[in-house]
Coordinates of C-alpha atoms in Angstrom, one line a residue:
X1 CA 134.3 90.7 110.7
X2 CA 132.7 92.1 107.5
X3 CA 131.8 89.6 104.8
X4 CA 133.6 90.4 101.5
X5 CA 130.7 88.8 99.5
X6 CA 128.6 92.0 99.7
X7 CA 131.2 94.2 98.1
X8 CA 131.9 91.5 95.5
X9 CA 128.2 91.5 94.6
X10 CA 128.3 95.3 94.2
X11 CA 131.4 95.2 92.0
X12 CA 130.0 92.4 89.9
X13 CA 126.7 94.3 89.5
X14 CA 124.7 91.5 91.1
X15 CA 121.6 93.0 92.5
X16 CA 121.3 92.9 96.3
X17 CA 117.7 92.4 97.7
X18 CA 117.7 92.4 101.5
X19 CA 114.6 91.5 103.5
X20 CA 114.0 93.3 106.8
X21 CA 114.7 91.4 110.0
X22 CA 114.2 92.7 113.5
X23 CA 114.7 89.8 115.9
X24 CA 116.4 86.4 116.0
X25 CA 113.3 84.5 114.8
X26 CA 112.9 86.7 111.7
X27 CA 116.7 86.6 111.1
X28 CA 117.0 82.8 111.4
X29 CA 114.2 82.3 108.9
X30 CA 115.5 84.8 106.4
X31 CA 119.0 83.5 106.8
X32 CA 117.9 80.2 105.2
X33 CA 116.3 81.8 102.2
X34 CA 119.5 82.5 100.1
X35 CA 119.3 86.3 100.1
X36 CA 122.5 88.1 99.4
X37 CA 122.0 90.3 102.5
X38 CA 119.8 90.8 105.5
X39 CA 118.7 94.3 106.6
X40 CA 118.3 94.9 110.3
X41 CA 115.5 97.5 110.3
X42 CA 115.6 100.2 113.0
X43 CA 111.8 100.6 112.9
X44 CA 111.2 96.9 113.4
X45 CA 113.9 96.4 116.0
X46 CA 112.7 99.3 118.1
X47 CA 109.1 98.1 117.8
X48 CA 110.0 94.5 118.6
X49 CA 112.4 95.1 121.5
X50 CA 111.0 98.2 123.1
X51 CA 107.4 98.5 121.8
X52 CA 108.1 102.1 120.8
X53 CA 108.0 104.0 117.5
X54 CA 111.1 104.7 115.4
X55 CA 111.6 108.2 116.7
X56 CA 115.1 108.4 118.0
X57 CA 114.2 106.7 121.3
X58 CA 116.6 103.7 121.1
X59 CA 120.2 104.1 122.2
X60 CA 123.3 102.7 120.6
X61 CA 123.7 100.2 123.3
X62 CA 120.1 98.9 122.9
X63 CA 120.5 98.6 119.1
X64 CA 124.0 97.0 119.1
X65 CA 122.8 94.3 121.5
X66 CA 120.1 93.1 119.0
X67 CA 122.2 93.8 115.9
X68 CA 125.2 91.9 117.2
X69 CA 123.2 88.8 118.2
X70 CA 121.6 88.8 114.7
X71 CA 125.0 89.1 113.0
X72 CA 126.5 86.3 115.1
X73 CA 123.6 83.9 114.6
X74 CA 123.4 84.2 110.8
X75 CA 125.6 83.4 107.9
X76 CA 124.2 86.0 105.4
X77 CA 125.9 89.4 105.3
X78 CA 124.1 91.9 107.5
X79 CA 123.3 95.5 106.7
X80 CA 122.2 97.4 109.8
X81 CA 120.4 100.7 110.5
X82 CA 122.5 103.1 112.7
X83 CA 120.1 106.1 112.6
X84 CA 122.2 109.3 112.7
X85 CA 125.3 107.5 114.1
X86 CA 123.9 108.2 117.6
X87 CA 125.4 111.6 118.0
X88 CA 128.3 113.7 116.7
X89 CA 131.5 112.8 115.0
X90 CA 133.0 110.9 117.9
X91 CA 129.8 108.9 118.3
X92 CA 129.9 108.0 114.6
X93 CA 133.4 106.7 115.0
X94 CA 132.4 104.6 118.0
X95 CA 129.3 103.3 116.2
X96 CA 131.2 102.3 113.1
X97 CA 133.8 100.5 115.1
X98 CA 131.1 98.8 117.3
X99 CA 129.0 97.6 114.3
X100 CA 132.0 96.3 112.5
X101 CA 133.3 94.4 115.6
X102 CA 129.8 93.0 116.1
X103 CA 130.0 91.3 112.7
X104 CA 127.9 93.7 110.6
X105 CA 128.9 94.1 106.9
X106 CA 127.1 97.4 106.0
X107 CA 126.1 100.3 108.2
X108 CA 123.4 102.9 107.2
X109 CA 123.8 106.4 108.6
X110 CA 121.3 109.2 107.8
X111 CA 121.4 113.0 107.8
X112 CA 118.4 113.7 110.0
X113 CA 118.5 116.0 112.9
X114 CA 118.2 114.3 116.3
X115 CA 115.8 112.9 117.3
X116 CA 115.3 111.1 114.0
X117 CA 112.1 109.6 112.7
X118 CA 111.2 106.8 110.3
X119 CA 111.9 108.0 106.8
X120 CA 108.3 107.4 105.6
X121 CA 106.7 109.5 108.4
X122 CA 106.2 113.3 108.5
X123 CA 108.2 115.8 110.6
X124 CA 111.7 114.9 109.5
X125 CA 114.4 117.6 109.4
X126 CA 117.9 117.3 108.1
X127 CA 121.3 118.7 109.2
X128 CA 123.5 120.8 107.0
X129 CA 125.0 118.9 104.1
X130 CA 128.5 119.8 105.2
X131 CA 127.9 118.3 108.7
X132 CA 126.8 115.0 107.1
X133 CA 129.8 115.0 104.8
X134 CA 132.0 115.1 107.8
X135 CA 130.1 112.2 109.4
X136 CA 130.6 110.1 106.2
X137 CA 134.3 110.9 106.2
X138 CA 134.6 109.9 109.8
X139 CA 132.7 106.7 109.1
X140 CA 134.8 105.8 106.1
X141 CA 138.1 106.5 108.0
X142 CA 137.0 104.6 111.1
X143 CA 136.4 101.2 109.5
X144 CA 139.2 98.6 109.7
X145 CA 138.2 96.8 106.5
X146 CA 137.2 98.0 103.1
X147 CA 134.7 95.1 103.1
X148 CA 132.7 97.1 105.7
X149 CA 130.3 99.2 103.6
X150 CA 129.2 102.7 104.4
X151 CA 125.6 103.5 103.3
X152 CA 124.8 107.2 103.4
X153 CA 121.1 108.1 103.5
X154 CA 119.6 111.5 103.0
X155 CA 116.0 112.4 104.1
X156 CA 116.1 115.7 102.3
X157 CA 113.6 114.7 99.5
X158 CA 110.4 115.2 101.6
X159 CA 111.1 118.8 102.9
X160 CA 113.8 120.2 100.5
X161 CA 113.0 118.4 97.2
X162 CA 114.5 115.8 94.9
X163 CA 117.3 118.0 93.5
X164 CA 118.6 118.8 97.0
X165 CA 118.4 115.2 98.0
X166 CA 120.4 114.2 94.9
X167 CA 122.9 116.9 95.5
X168 CA 123.5 115.6 99.0
X169 CA 123.7 112.0 97.8
X170 CA 126.4 113.0 95.3
X171 CA 128.4 114.8 98.0
X172 CA 128.1 111.8 100.4
X173 CA 129.4 109.5 97.8
X174 CA 132.3 111.8 97.2
X175 CA 133.0 111.8 101.0
X176 CA 133.5 108.1 101.1
X177 CA 130.1 106.4 101.1
X178 CA 130.0 103.1 99.2
X179 CA 126.3 103.2 98.6
X180 CA 124.0 106.2 98.4
X181 CA 120.4 106.0 99.8
X182 CA 117.9 108.7 98.8
X183 CA 115.0 108.2 101.2
X184 CA 111.4 108.3 100.0
X185 CA 111.3 109.3 96.4
X186 CA 107.6 109.7 95.5
X187 CA 107.3 108.2 92.0
X188 CA 108.9 105.8 89.6
X189 CA 110.2 108.8 87.7
X190 CA 112.0 110.1 90.8
X191 CA 113.6 106.7 91.4
X192 CA 114.8 106.7 87.8
X193 CA 116.2 110.2 88.2
X194 CA 118.1 109.2 91.4
X195 CA 119.7 106.2 89.6
X196 CA 120.6 108.3 86.5
X197 CA 122.2 111.2 88.3
X198 CA 124.2 109.5 91.1
X199 CA 127.4 107.9 89.9
X200 CA 127.6 105.5 92.8
X201 CA 125.7 102.3 93.7
X202 CA 122.2 103.4 94.9
X203 CA 119.8 101.6 97.2
X204 CA 116.0 101.8 97.2
X205 CA 113.8 101.5 100.2
X206 CA 110.7 99.5 99.4
X207 CA 108.4 100.1 102.4
X208 CA 105.0 98.5 102.1
X209 CA 102.5 101.3 102.5
X210 CA 105.3 104.0 102.5
X211 CA 105.8 107.1 100.4
X212 CA 107.7 105.4 97.6
X213 CA 105.9 103.2 95.0
X214 CA 106.7 99.4 95.5
X215 CA 108.6 98.2 92.4
X216 CA 109.9 94.6 91.8
X217 CA 113.6 94.0 91.9
X218 CA 113.6 93.4 88.2
X219 CA 112.3 97.0 87.6
X220 CA 114.7 98.6 90.1
X221 CA 117.6 96.8 88.5
X222 CA 116.4 97.9 85.0
X223 CA 116.3 101.6 86.0
X224 CA 119.8 101.5 87.5
X225 CA 119.6 100.5 91.2
X226 CA 122.2 98.2 92.8
X227 CA 120.3 97.1 95.8
X228 CA 116.9 97.4 97.6
X229 CA 115.9 96.8 101.2
X230 CA 112.4 95.6 102.2
X231 CA 112.4 96.6 105.9
X232 CA 108.7 96.3 106.7
X233 CA 107.8 93.0 105.0
X234 CA 108.7 90.9 108.1
X235 CA 107.1 92.7 110.9
X236 CA 104.0 93.7 108.9
X237 CA 103.5 90.0 107.9
X238 CA 104.1 88.9 111.5
X239 CA 101.7 91.4 113.0
X240 CA 99.0 90.3 110.6
X241 CA 99.6 86.6 111.3
X242 CA 99.6 87.1 115.0
X243 CA 96.4 89.2 114.9
X244 CA 94.6 86.4 112.9
X245 CA 95.9 83.6 115.2
X246 CA 95.1 85.4 118.5
X247 CA 91.6 86.4 117.2
X248 CA 91.0 82.8 116.1
X249 CA 91.9 81.6 119.6
X250 CA 89.7 84.2 121.3
X251 CA 86.7 83.5 119.1
X252 CA 86.9 79.7 119.1
X253 CA 88.6 78.8 122.3
X254 CA 91.2 76.9 120.4
X255 CA 93.3 77.2 117.2
X256 CA 91.6 76.1 114.0
X257 CA 93.4 74.3 111.1
X258 CA 92.5 77.3 108.8
X259 CA 95.1 79.5 110.5
X260 CA 98.5 78.9 108.8
X261 CA 101.2 78.0 111.3
X262 CA 104.8 76.9 111.3
X263 CA 105.0 73.4 112.6
X264 CA 106.3 72.9 116.1
X265 CA 108.8 70.3 114.9
X266 CA 110.2 72.7 112.2
X267 CA 110.4 75.5 114.8
X268 CA 112.4 73.3 117.1
X269 CA 114.8 72.6 114.3
X270 CA 115.0 76.3 113.4
X271 CA 116.1 77.4 116.8
X272 CA 118.6 74.6 117.4
X273 CA 117.0 71.9 119.4
X274 CA 118.4 69.3 117.2
X275 CA 121.9 70.2 118.3
X276 CA 120.8 70.2 122.0
X277 CA 119.4 66.7 121.6
X278 CA 122.5 65.4 119.8
X279 CA 124.7 67.0 122.5
X280 CA 122.7 65.3 125.3
X281 CA 122.8 62.0 123.6
X282 CA 126.5 62.2 123.0
X283 CA 127.3 63.1 126.6
X284 CA 124.5 61.2 128.3
X285 CA 125.5 59.6 131.6
X286 CA 125.6 55.8 131.5
X287 CA 125.7 53.3 134.4

């Protein structure tokens, strides 16, 4: 069931900053931090669960399996990447219904041709604007609750220019999207133009090392954005930490105190061993 808090934040103009999560460990950690939303990144989820690039290779079934478990195991509202809706209009309806039933609060659908690619990599092509408008209408009509948010993303900026991307964003908002997502603007001035010209809540994609300049939440809010996702921060930080820890073990034959690590006791608590131990104590067999 969609969490009404996310729409309430939007309507109250409370900025939504959502860290990227991609598995249950990252989700459980982020869930404790007090963010207003979590963002299930398609890039990170595909990389983590399949070891493959975000290039349209993951199916709806594979994604909903991970997304559903994240939504069920966390208390923070979840926004989830749904690529192109995994097909045509009927697929979009099925996807929206499935994500909503899984406990997701916001779904992101983009206007790329299939197979899609990560929005900060080359070679992306978009479908006709009119075809995406129909997808957004279907998505809006298919949800059972108004608290379930539709986020419409366009990847037109890179190949067709900013004006075309904004034109599409406006059309997608008019078709029923609650939030408009212009992927990969290439300067702060372009970000400001997006926020100025689109009369709907707009979301920024802050990808470390991506095509868009990294701006702090305070600046994004100042220029008119309502939300921002930070999809790569989790898996990039994890990859760096794992590389350092494994290299340390390889070089020294053990793990040195210089390598930062989560404590084993804290990790046991994070994943729920405390509940297991209390359960076992309560129902322990006695002579």
